Amino acid sequence: MPDSLFSLPDPIAVPVQGQLSVYPVGRIFCVGRNYAAHAAEMGHEVDRDAPFYFTKSAPNAVLSGATVPYPPGTENFHYEMELAVAVGKPVFRAGSAEAREAVYAYGCALDMTRRDLQIRERNKQRPWDLGKDLENGVVFAPLTAVADWSPKDNTRIHLSVNGEIRQDATLEELIWKIDEIISHLSGYYHLRPGDLILTGTPAGVGPVQAGDVIEGGIDGLQPVQLTLSAAE
Ligand code: MN
C-alpha cells in the first residue's frame, strides 16, 4: 500500500444504547416527502409511484449534542425531524421479510436543510445538494437496537425549538414504511452495515436562527439535540 498524501478525518460513529461498540456511519440515504402533510406544506401532492431519495455525505454528519455554526449561503435554514434506520446486514433486491431483518437499529436524526437553496435548485430542475448536503447537516442521536425498540403506528415523533413544539406527528403517517423503503432502495444499491436511511419528516418544518436549541424525539428512542451558534 502506498502512503496517503494526507489523512482524512475519521468517519463519525454513532453510540448504540447499552453497547460498548459504536456504529460507524457509511452512506446516508434520505427519503423525500414521506409524510403527506409535509409534502402538502412544500407544495406537493403525495404519490404512491415510488419513494425517492437524496443523499448526505458521511463527513457532514455530527452527533447529538453538537453546537455548530449557522451555515453559509442561506437565509432560511430549516430543521427536519426524522426516524433513522441503521442497516445491519448486506441486502440486495430484498423482499419485505429480508428488508425487516436487515434493520440493525433505529435512532432520532435531524435532516438540516438550506431550504432557500433546495427550493431554488428544485425550481431550476437542478440537484438538491447545496440545500441538503451541507457541513454539519445531519445529526444522529444514539441508536437503539431492534431487540429493544420497534416503530408502532402510534409512536409519536416531535421536535421543539427553544422548548416550543414545532413538529408533532405519529409514525402512522409514514407513506412508505421501513420495509418498503429498504426493499425499494435495495433494488438500486447493495445496502450494507453502515448505511443509514432517514425516513422523511412530518409537517411543521421551519427556520432556525443562531442561538436556537433544536430538540427532537421519538417515543422510546434517545432524543436528538443541536445548538446553533453564530455564523462564521
Ligand atoms: Mn428530510
XYZ file of N, CA and C and ligand atoms in Angstrom:
697
model
N 0.855 -1.216 0.000
C 0.000 0.000 0.000
C 0.880 1.251 0.000
N 0.733 2.116 -0.997
C 1.473 3.388 -0.934
C 0.956 4.263 0.209
N 1.834 5.150 0.712
C 1.397 6.096 1.742
C 0.368 7.059 1.166
N -0.585 7.475 1.990
C -1.518 8.518 1.561
C -0.834 9.872 1.564
N -1.206 10.735 0.669
C -0.644 12.088 0.602
C -1.052 12.921 1.811
N -2.210 12.618 2.343
C -2.714 13.337 3.520
C -3.699 12.421 4.208
N -4.063 12.756 5.417
C -5.035 11.914 6.109
C -6.386 12.610 6.157
N -7.435 11.820 6.122
C -8.793 12.326 6.233
C -9.264 12.172 7.671
N -10.218 13.001 8.096
C -10.781 12.806 9.433
C -11.434 11.425 9.534
N -11.391 10.841 10.719
C -12.090 9.567 10.916
C -13.580 9.777 10.692
N -14.259 8.805 10.069
C -15.717 8.918 9.950
C -16.348 8.878 11.339
N -17.480 9.544 11.487
C -18.099 9.511 12.809
C -18.762 8.152 13.034
N -18.926 7.829 14.278
C -19.590 6.587 14.651
C -20.628 6.937 15.712
N -21.764 6.272 15.634
C -22.899 6.603 16.498
C -22.960 5.597 17.647
N -23.065 6.068 18.893
C -23.221 5.138 20.022
C -24.505 4.318 19.871
N -24.484 3.127 20.446
C -25.669 2.271 20.474
C -26.009 2.032 21.941
N -27.262 2.303 22.308
C -27.710 2.149 23.690
C -27.330 0.790 24.260
N -26.673 0.790 25.401
C -26.379 -0.457 26.094
C -25.216 -1.235 25.511
N -24.477 -0.638 24.563
C -23.351 -1.354 23.955
C -22.077 -0.534 24.030
N -20.961 -1.245 24.130
C -19.668 -0.562 24.131
C -19.246 -0.214 22.716
N -19.654 -1.041 21.751
C -19.266 -0.794 20.365
C -20.131 0.297 19.757
N -19.556 1.006 18.796
C -20.281 2.082 18.117
C -20.564 1.691 16.669
N -21.491 2.420 16.044
C -21.939 2.132 14.673
C -21.303 3.160 13.732
N -20.308 2.756 12.935
C -19.671 3.720 12.029
C -20.611 4.125 10.899
N -20.594 5.401 10.575
C -21.501 5.927 9.551
C -20.879 5.755 8.166
N -21.564 4.994 7.328
C -21.137 4.812 5.944
C -21.885 5.779 5.047
N -22.887 5.264 4.328
C -23.671 6.127 3.437
C -24.941 6.600 4.146
N -25.429 7.754 3.719
C -26.644 8.313 4.319
C -27.652 8.587 3.201
N -28.710 7.798 3.197
C -29.799 7.973 2.230
C -30.964 8.654 2.935
N -31.615 9.562 2.240
C -32.757 10.269 2.821
C -33.957 10.139 1.896
N -35.092 9.820 2.470
C -36.332 9.719 1.694
C -36.991 11.101 1.648
N -37.419 11.512 0.466
C -38.123 12.784 0.322
C -39.622 12.591 0.462
N -40.290 13.608 1.024
C -41.771 13.649 1.068
C -42.410 12.332 1.479
N -42.148 11.930 2.717
C -42.709 10.651 3.157
C -43.821 10.816 4.187
N -44.257 12.061 4.390
C -45.444 12.350 5.221
C -46.307 13.293 4.388
N -47.558 12.939 4.207
C -48.420 13.702 3.294
C -48.540 15.169 3.706
N -48.666 15.418 5.015
C -48.875 16.802 5.459
C -47.628 17.656 5.217
N -46.445 17.039 5.277
C -45.220 17.783 4.949
C -45.132 18.019 3.445
N -45.465 17.011 2.641
C -45.472 17.195 1.185
C -46.388 18.358 0.820
N -47.549 18.421 1.475
C -48.509 19.495 1.190
C -47.932 20.855 1.556
N -47.260 20.951 2.705
C -46.715 22.255 3.109
C -45.575 22.684 2.186
N -44.963 21.725 1.459
C -43.924 22.040 0.479
C -44.506 22.229 -0.922
N -45.840 22.150 -1.032
C -46.489 22.420 -2.308
C -46.594 21.225 -3.234
N -46.600 20.027 -2.648
C -46.673 18.817 -3.474
C -47.794 17.906 -3.010
N -48.364 17.202 -3.983
C -49.268 16.117 -3.626
C -48.442 14.846 -3.487
N -48.937 13.976 -2.649
C -48.250 12.710 -2.446
C -48.610 11.733 -3.543
N -47.633 10.992 -3.993
C -47.974 9.900 -4.901
C -47.400 8.599 -4.343
N -47.969 7.511 -4.802
C -47.512 6.186 -4.351
C -46.764 5.493 -5.496
N -46.223 6.282 -6.431
C -45.480 5.671 -7.543
C -44.274 4.916 -7.015
N -43.435 5.625 -6.302
C -42.223 5.039 -5.722
C -41.604 6.085 -4.811
N -40.920 5.649 -3.761
C -40.198 6.633 -2.951
C -39.045 7.240 -3.762
N -38.584 8.434 -3.357
C -37.380 8.996 -3.984
C -36.409 9.432 -2.895
N -35.167 9.629 -3.313
C -34.078 9.787 -2.342
C -33.153 10.932 -2.716
N -32.489 11.441 -1.701
C -31.265 12.215 -1.897
C -30.267 11.679 -0.885
N -29.019 12.099 -0.992
C -28.006 11.563 -0.078
C -27.301 12.699 0.646
N -26.731 12.345 1.777
C -25.874 13.250 2.533
C -24.546 12.546 2.736
N -23.457 13.309 2.749
C -22.125 12.719 2.876
C -21.809 12.428 4.332
N -21.231 11.258 4.594
C -20.906 10.875 5.972
C -20.033 11.913 6.691
N -19.041 12.528 6.017
C -18.227 13.516 6.749
C -19.026 14.742 7.192
N -20.218 14.923 6.673
C -21.053 16.059 7.065
C -21.937 15.758 8.273
N -21.831 14.548 8.813
C -22.671 14.156 9.952
C -22.019 14.565 11.273
N -22.850 14.907 12.241
C -22.403 15.187 13.612
C -23.290 14.415 14.587
N -22.795 14.284 15.808
C -23.561 13.580 16.832
C -24.428 14.551 17.620
N -25.522 14.017 18.138
C -26.410 14.777 19.002
C -25.624 15.440 20.126
N -26.020 16.676 20.433
C -25.332 17.440 21.468
C -24.352 18.447 20.906
N -24.133 18.385 19.577
C -23.172 19.286 18.940
C -23.685 20.721 18.936
N -22.742 21.654 18.949
C -23.022 23.060 18.664
C -22.308 23.391 17.367
N -23.057 23.852 16.379
C -22.475 24.103 15.055
C -22.880 25.502 14.594
N -22.031 26.139 13.762
C -22.381 27.486 13.310
C -23.541 27.499 12.326
N -24.311 28.586 12.346
C -25.320 28.791 11.304
C -24.590 28.720 9.965
N -25.086 27.917 9.005
C -24.281 27.627 7.808
C -24.244 28.786 6.820
N -23.232 28.795 5.965
C -23.116 29.849 4.952
C -24.125 29.667 3.822
N -24.444 30.759 3.166
C -25.172 30.697 1.901
C -26.677 30.592 2.014
N -27.205 30.703 3.227
C -28.654 30.547 3.394
C -29.210 31.638 4.288
N -30.471 31.981 4.025
C -31.211 32.854 4.942
C -32.474 32.147 5.419
N -32.538 30.831 5.153
C -33.735 30.077 5.539
C -33.325 28.643 5.882
N -32.654 28.526 7.035
C -32.111 27.240 7.466
C -33.166 26.514 8.286
N -33.543 25.298 7.848
C -34.659 24.561 8.447
C -34.210 23.294 9.163
N -34.977 22.931 10.182
C -34.882 21.613 10.827
C -35.852 20.663 10.142
N -35.518 19.370 10.148
C -36.466 18.300 9.796
C -36.185 17.146 10.753
N -37.171 16.796 11.558
C -37.036 15.682 12.499
C -37.377 14.373 11.786
N -36.518 13.350 11.967
C -36.732 12.100 11.222
C -36.361 10.851 12.039
N -36.997 9.758 11.696
C -36.602 8.441 12.196
C -35.509 7.900 11.272
N -34.356 7.570 11.862
C -33.260 6.980 11.089
C -33.233 5.472 11.302
N -32.967 4.758 10.211
C -32.858 3.302 10.244
C -31.415 2.929 9.928
N -30.804 2.120 10.789
C -29.417 1.688 10.586
C -29.409 0.263 10.047
N -28.810 0.086 8.890
C -28.744 -1.245 8.265
C -27.683 -2.090 8.975
N -27.997 -3.356 9.181
C -27.096 -4.228 9.937
C -26.553 -5.407 9.173
N -27.057 -5.646 7.974
C -26.510 -6.753 7.184
C -26.625 -6.432 5.696
N -25.759 -7.060 4.890
C -25.824 -6.786 3.452
C -27.152 -7.265 2.883
N -27.746 -6.442 2.021
C -29.024 -6.817 1.438
C -29.137 -6.191 0.039
N -29.597 -7.000 -0.909
C -29.728 -6.553 -2.296
C -31.017 -7.145 -2.850
N -31.845 -6.293 -3.459
C -33.146 -6.715 -4.005
C -33.951 -7.491 -2.959
N -34.083 -6.877 -1.789
C -34.719 -7.549 -0.661
C -36.241 -7.579 -0.806
N -36.827 -8.703 -0.465
C -38.268 -8.765 -0.230
C -38.558 -8.170 1.137
N -39.853 -8.101 1.506
C -40.170 -7.376 2.738
C -39.640 -8.087 3.990
N -39.644 -9.412 4.009
C -39.115 -10.121 5.187
C -37.614 -9.879 5.323
N -36.906 -9.994 4.211
C -35.460 -9.759 4.234
C -35.157 -8.304 4.602
N -36.003 -7.401 4.121
C -35.824 -5.979 4.436
C -35.945 -5.741 5.940
N -36.946 -6.368 6.556
C -37.120 -6.200 8.007
C -35.917 -6.738 8.767
N -35.406 -7.871 8.311
C -34.265 -8.495 9.003
C -32.971 -7.710 8.814
N -32.945 -6.819 7.831
C -31.723 -6.043 7.565
C -31.544 -4.881 8.537
N -32.606 -4.560 9.293
C -32.508 -3.415 10.215
C -31.734 -3.822 11.458
N -30.721 -3.039 11.781
C -29.938 -3.282 12.996
C -30.456 -2.453 14.167
N -30.785 -1.197 13.885
C -31.163 -0.275 14.966
C -31.919 0.905 14.392
N -32.532 1.661 15.316
C -33.248 2.888 14.963
C -32.709 4.039 15.801
N -32.895 5.258 15.294
C -32.486 6.418 16.074
C -33.156 7.683 15.590
N -33.095 8.701 16.431
C -33.568 10.033 16.052
C -32.482 10.727 15.229
N -32.914 11.468 14.219
C -31.965 12.209 13.392
C -32.571 13.531 12.952
N -31.707 14.481 12.668
C -32.125 15.766 12.100
C -31.563 15.879 10.690
N -32.436 16.186 9.743
C -32.050 16.460 8.357
C -32.086 17.983 8.200
N -30.936 18.616 8.468
C -30.883 20.081 8.410
C -30.773 20.518 6.943
N -31.465 21.593 6.617
C -31.710 21.927 5.209
C -31.603 23.426 4.956
N -30.797 23.797 3.949
C -30.822 25.191 3.464
C -32.008 25.292 2.507
N -33.191 25.603 3.092
C -34.436 25.488 2.339
C -34.456 26.414 1.127
N -33.934 27.615 1.267
C -33.947 28.542 0.131
C -33.162 27.961 -1.052
N -32.025 27.330 -0.751
C -31.223 26.760 -1.843
C -31.867 25.501 -2.405
N -32.442 24.688 -1.534
C -33.136 23.491 -2.021
C -34.251 23.870 -2.992
N -35.062 24.853 -2.601
C -36.210 25.243 -3.434
C -35.745 25.917 -4.720
N -34.712 26.767 -4.591
C -34.187 27.433 -5.792
C -33.701 26.397 -6.809
N -32.920 25.433 -6.333
C -32.364 24.434 -7.248
C -33.465 23.515 -7.788
N -34.398 23.155 -6.906
C -35.515 22.311 -7.328
C -36.288 22.985 -8.451
N -36.556 24.284 -8.278
C -37.328 25.002 -9.287
C -36.588 25.124 -10.610
N -35.252 25.048 -10.576
C -34.456 25.070 -11.808
C -34.182 23.660 -12.314
N -34.818 22.665 -11.674
C -34.612 21.249 -12.010
C -33.151 20.852 -11.899
N -32.492 21.392 -10.869
C -31.109 21.039 -10.564
C -31.087 20.151 -9.319
N -29.963 19.461 -9.088
C -29.864 18.631 -7.872
C -29.962 19.472 -6.595
N -30.317 18.819 -5.505
C -30.576 19.475 -4.222
C -29.335 19.604 -3.337
N -28.173 19.220 -3.837
C -27.006 19.078 -2.951
C -26.713 20.323 -2.116
N -26.743 21.503 -2.729
C -26.430 22.715 -1.960
C -27.398 22.890 -0.803
N -28.634 22.500 -1.007
C -29.628 22.663 0.043
C -29.558 21.588 1.110
N -29.123 20.406 0.708
C -29.244 19.253 1.603
C -27.920 18.696 2.148
N -26.878 18.682 1.314
C -25.645 18.014 1.774
C -24.645 19.037 2.279
N -25.022 19.713 3.367
C -24.174 20.766 3.914
C -23.367 20.255 5.100
N -22.292 20.955 5.399
C -21.463 20.587 6.548
C -22.286 20.653 7.828
N -22.140 19.639 8.669
C -22.914 19.503 9.922
C -24.408 19.377 9.650
N -24.768 18.927 8.458
C -26.156 18.976 8.031
C -26.986 17.754 8.366
N -26.401 16.794 9.065
C -27.207 15.665 9.535
C -26.717 15.300 10.933
N -27.668 15.097 11.838
C -27.351 14.907 13.260
C -27.942 13.578 13.717
N -27.113 12.759 14.353
C -27.575 11.452 14.817
C -27.551 11.355 16.337
N -28.664 10.931 16.910
C -28.730 10.565 18.327
C -28.232 9.131 18.482
N -27.902 8.708 19.705
C -27.542 7.310 19.922
C -28.638 6.375 19.403
N -28.205 5.255 18.841
C -29.135 4.288 18.258
C -29.684 3.335 19.314
N -30.813 2.726 19.008
C -31.385 1.674 19.850
C -31.591 0.435 18.978
N -31.050 -0.687 19.400
C -31.110 -1.917 18.607
C -32.549 -2.411 18.464
N -32.808 -3.150 17.378
C -34.170 -3.622 17.093
C -34.735 -4.501 18.198
N -33.866 -5.203 18.921
C -34.358 -6.055 20.012
C -35.034 -5.222 21.097
N -34.650 -3.926 21.195
C -35.140 -3.074 22.283
C -36.214 -2.080 21.859
N -36.433 -1.938 20.565
C -37.414 -0.924 20.118
C -37.856 -1.242 18.708
N -39.143 -1.033 18.450
C -39.600 -1.094 17.060
C -40.703 -0.058 16.877
N -40.829 0.478 15.660
C -41.820 1.524 15.424
C -43.241 0.975 15.485
N -44.137 1.737 16.089
C -45.568 1.405 16.109
C -46.318 2.551 15.445
N -47.524 2.277 14.990
C -48.303 3.323 14.339
C -48.509 4.539 15.240
N -48.687 4.280 16.527
C -48.984 5.401 17.432
C -47.734 6.008 18.069
N -46.555 5.594 17.601
C -45.319 6.174 18.137
C -45.227 7.641 17.731
N -45.019 8.495 18.735
C -45.001 9.938 18.479
C -43.611 10.396 18.034
N -43.560 11.271 17.041
C -42.325 11.901 16.571
C -42.535 13.405 16.674
N -41.593 14.100 17.301
C -41.832 15.521 17.609
C -40.518 16.286 17.639
N -40.634 17.595 17.515
C -39.452 18.464 17.552
C -39.835 19.800 18.143
N -38.935 20.337 18.961
C -39.155 21.671 19.511
C -37.937 22.549 19.260
N -38.175 23.842 19.199
C -37.109 24.835 19.095
C -37.212 25.738 20.314
N -36.135 25.795 21.101
C -36.116 26.567 22.345
C -37.314 26.201 23.229
N -37.660 24.916 23.236
C -38.724 24.425 24.101
C -40.128 24.567 23.536
N -40.246 25.160 22.360
C -41.570 25.368 21.753
C -41.805 24.307 20.677
N -42.911 23.572 20.807
C -43.151 22.442 19.896
C -43.438 22.935 18.473
N -42.782 22.313 17.497
C -42.939 22.728 16.091
C -43.408 21.573 15.195
N -42.989 20.366 15.511
C -43.427 19.195 14.748
C -43.988 18.188 15.736
N -45.111 17.577 15.390
C -45.763 16.637 16.303
C -46.654 15.719 15.470
N -46.237 14.481 15.320
C -46.949 13.553 14.445
C -46.763 12.144 15.001
N -47.298 11.159 14.299
C -47.026 9.771 14.664
C -46.482 9.044 13.442
N -45.832 7.909 13.701
C -45.221 7.153 12.601
C -46.272 6.504 11.700
N -47.510 6.501 12.146
C -48.593 6.020 11.282
C -48.660 6.823 9.985
N -48.194 8.085 10.049
C -48.268 8.951 8.876
C -47.230 8.623 7.802
N -46.260 7.780 8.130
C -45.250 7.423 7.116
C -45.937 6.837 5.883
N -45.680 7.427 4.725
C -46.285 6.930 3.483
C -45.627 5.613 3.072
N -44.300 5.631 3.004
C -43.539 4.403 2.738
C -43.014 3.879 4.054
N -43.363 2.643 4.379
C -42.939 2.040 5.637
C -41.485 1.578 5.515
N -40.901 1.245 6.660
C -39.472 0.915 6.701
C -39.125 -0.226 5.738
N -39.900 -1.310 5.790
C -39.560 -2.461 4.939
C -39.742 -2.129 3.455
N -40.728 -1.290 3.155
C -40.925 -0.883 1.751
C -39.750 -0.044 1.245
N -39.244 0.828 2.104
C -38.110 1.674 1.716
C -36.871 0.817 1.478
N -36.574 -0.080 2.413
C -35.377 -0.921 2.271
C -35.512 -1.828 1.054
N -36.691 -2.369 0.866
C -36.914 -3.238 -0.284
C -36.684 -2.469 -1.589
N -37.255 -1.266 -1.665
C -37.111 -0.455 -2.889
C -35.670 0.007 -3.090
N -35.086 0.575 -2.039
C -33.732 1.133 -2.159
C -32.715 0.043 -2.497
N -32.942 -1.155 -1.969
C -32.001 -2.255 -2.208
C -32.113 -2.803 -3.630
N -33.065 -2.298 -4.388
C -33.109 -2.606 -5.808
C -32.122 -1.781 -6.618
N -31.581 -0.754 -5.969
C -30.661 0.167 -6.657
C -29.267 0.181 -6.052
N -29.156 -0.234 -4.797
C -27.879 -0.241 -4.085
C -27.736 -1.567 -3.357
N -26.486 -2.014 -3.232
C -26.174 -3.120 -2.330
C -26.077 -2.524 -0.928
N -27.178 -2.523 -0.192
C -27.157 -1.948 1.155
C -26.283 -2.811 2.053
N -25.659 -2.169 3.029
C -24.684 -2.882 3.866
C -24.584 -2.194 5.215
N -23.978 -2.865 6.205
C -23.799 -2.232 7.509
C -23.082 -0.890 7.363
N -23.543 0.101 8.097
C -23.025 1.462 7.984
C -23.967 2.372 7.222
N -24.835 1.778 6.405
C -25.817 2.584 5.677
C -26.935 3.011 6.625
N -27.225 4.298 6.606
C -28.311 4.849 7.414
C -29.341 5.460 6.484
N -30.603 5.265 6.808
C -31.690 5.789 5.979
C -32.547 6.709 6.835
N -32.648 7.961 6.429
C -33.570 8.902 7.080
C -34.899 8.811 6.355
N -35.973 8.639 7.119
C -37.241 8.208 6.528
C -38.221 9.344 6.251
N -37.750 10.589 6.287
C -38.620 11.716 5.964
C -39.141 12.407 7.211
N -39.673 13.611 6.996
C -40.085 14.444 8.125
C -41.577 14.741 8.070
N -42.206 14.842 9.243
C -43.622 15.237 9.271
C -43.785 16.738 9.036
N -45.009 17.210 9.017
C -45.306 18.630 8.811
C -44.743 19.470 9.946
N -44.586 20.752 9.656
C -44.174 21.700 10.686
C -42.742 22.160 10.566
N -42.092 21.884 9.425
C -40.714 22.341 9.259
C -40.696 23.869 9.298
N -39.538 24.404 9.670
C -39.447 25.856 9.751
C -38.029 26.296 10.027
N -37.821 27.627 10.017
C -36.472 28.177 10.125
C -35.955 28.222 11.568
N -34.640 28.200 11.672
C -33.959 28.396 12.951
C -32.887 29.467 12.774
N -32.480 30.020 13.918
C -31.514 31.130 13.929
C -30.349 30.784 14.844
N -29.264 31.536 14.699
C -28.142 31.399 15.628
C -28.656 31.565 17.054
N -28.201 30.693 17.941
C -28.635 30.730 19.334
C -29.756 29.760 19.645
N -30.404 29.233 18.611
C -31.521 28.310 18.848
C -31.030 26.927 19.287
N -31.841 26.295 20.118
C -31.606 24.911 20.528
C -32.743 24.056 19.968
N -32.360 23.071 19.153
C -33.331 22.195 18.493
C -33.302 20.850 19.203
N -34.468 20.368 19.599
C -34.555 19.075 20.283
C -35.650 18.245 19.645
N -35.291 17.032 19.237
C -36.254 16.147 18.621
C -36.353 14.842 19.374
N -37.536 14.223 19.312
C -37.712 12.958 19.997
C -38.671 12.036 19.272
N -38.483 10.759 19.520
C -39.418 9.724 19.094
C -39.615 8.847 20.320
N -40.868 8.584 20.687
C -41.159 7.800 21.902
C -40.279 6.567 21.984
N -39.562 6.421 23.082
C -38.782 5.209 23.321
C -37.364 5.243 22.797
N -37.015 6.273 22.005
C -35.647 6.402 21.484
C -34.924 7.552 22.182
N -33.605 7.548 22.100
C -32.811 8.641 22.652
C -33.081 9.927 21.860
N -33.272 11.054 22.539
C -33.541 12.309 21.824
C -32.315 12.824 21.074
N -32.582 13.709 20.117
C -31.511 14.336 19.342
C -31.534 15.835 19.611
N -30.347 16.408 19.768
C -30.271 17.842 20.066
C -29.182 18.502 19.233
N -29.458 19.719 18.790
C -28.466 20.518 18.064
C -28.597 21.967 18.500
N -27.457 22.614 18.737
C -27.449 24.030 19.080
C -26.746 24.795 17.964
N -27.327 25.927 17.561
C -26.738 26.753 16.507
C -26.010 27.934 17.128
N -24.753 28.102 16.730
C -24.005 29.291 17.159
C -23.972 30.282 15.992
N -23.334 31.417 16.207
C -23.322 32.479 15.192
C -22.636 31.986 13.919
N -23.026 32.567 12.795
C -22.396 32.228 11.508
C -20.916 32.582 11.572
N -20.088 31.821 10.843
C -18.638 32.094 10.819
C -18.347 33.307 9.931
Mn -35.827 15.176 5.233
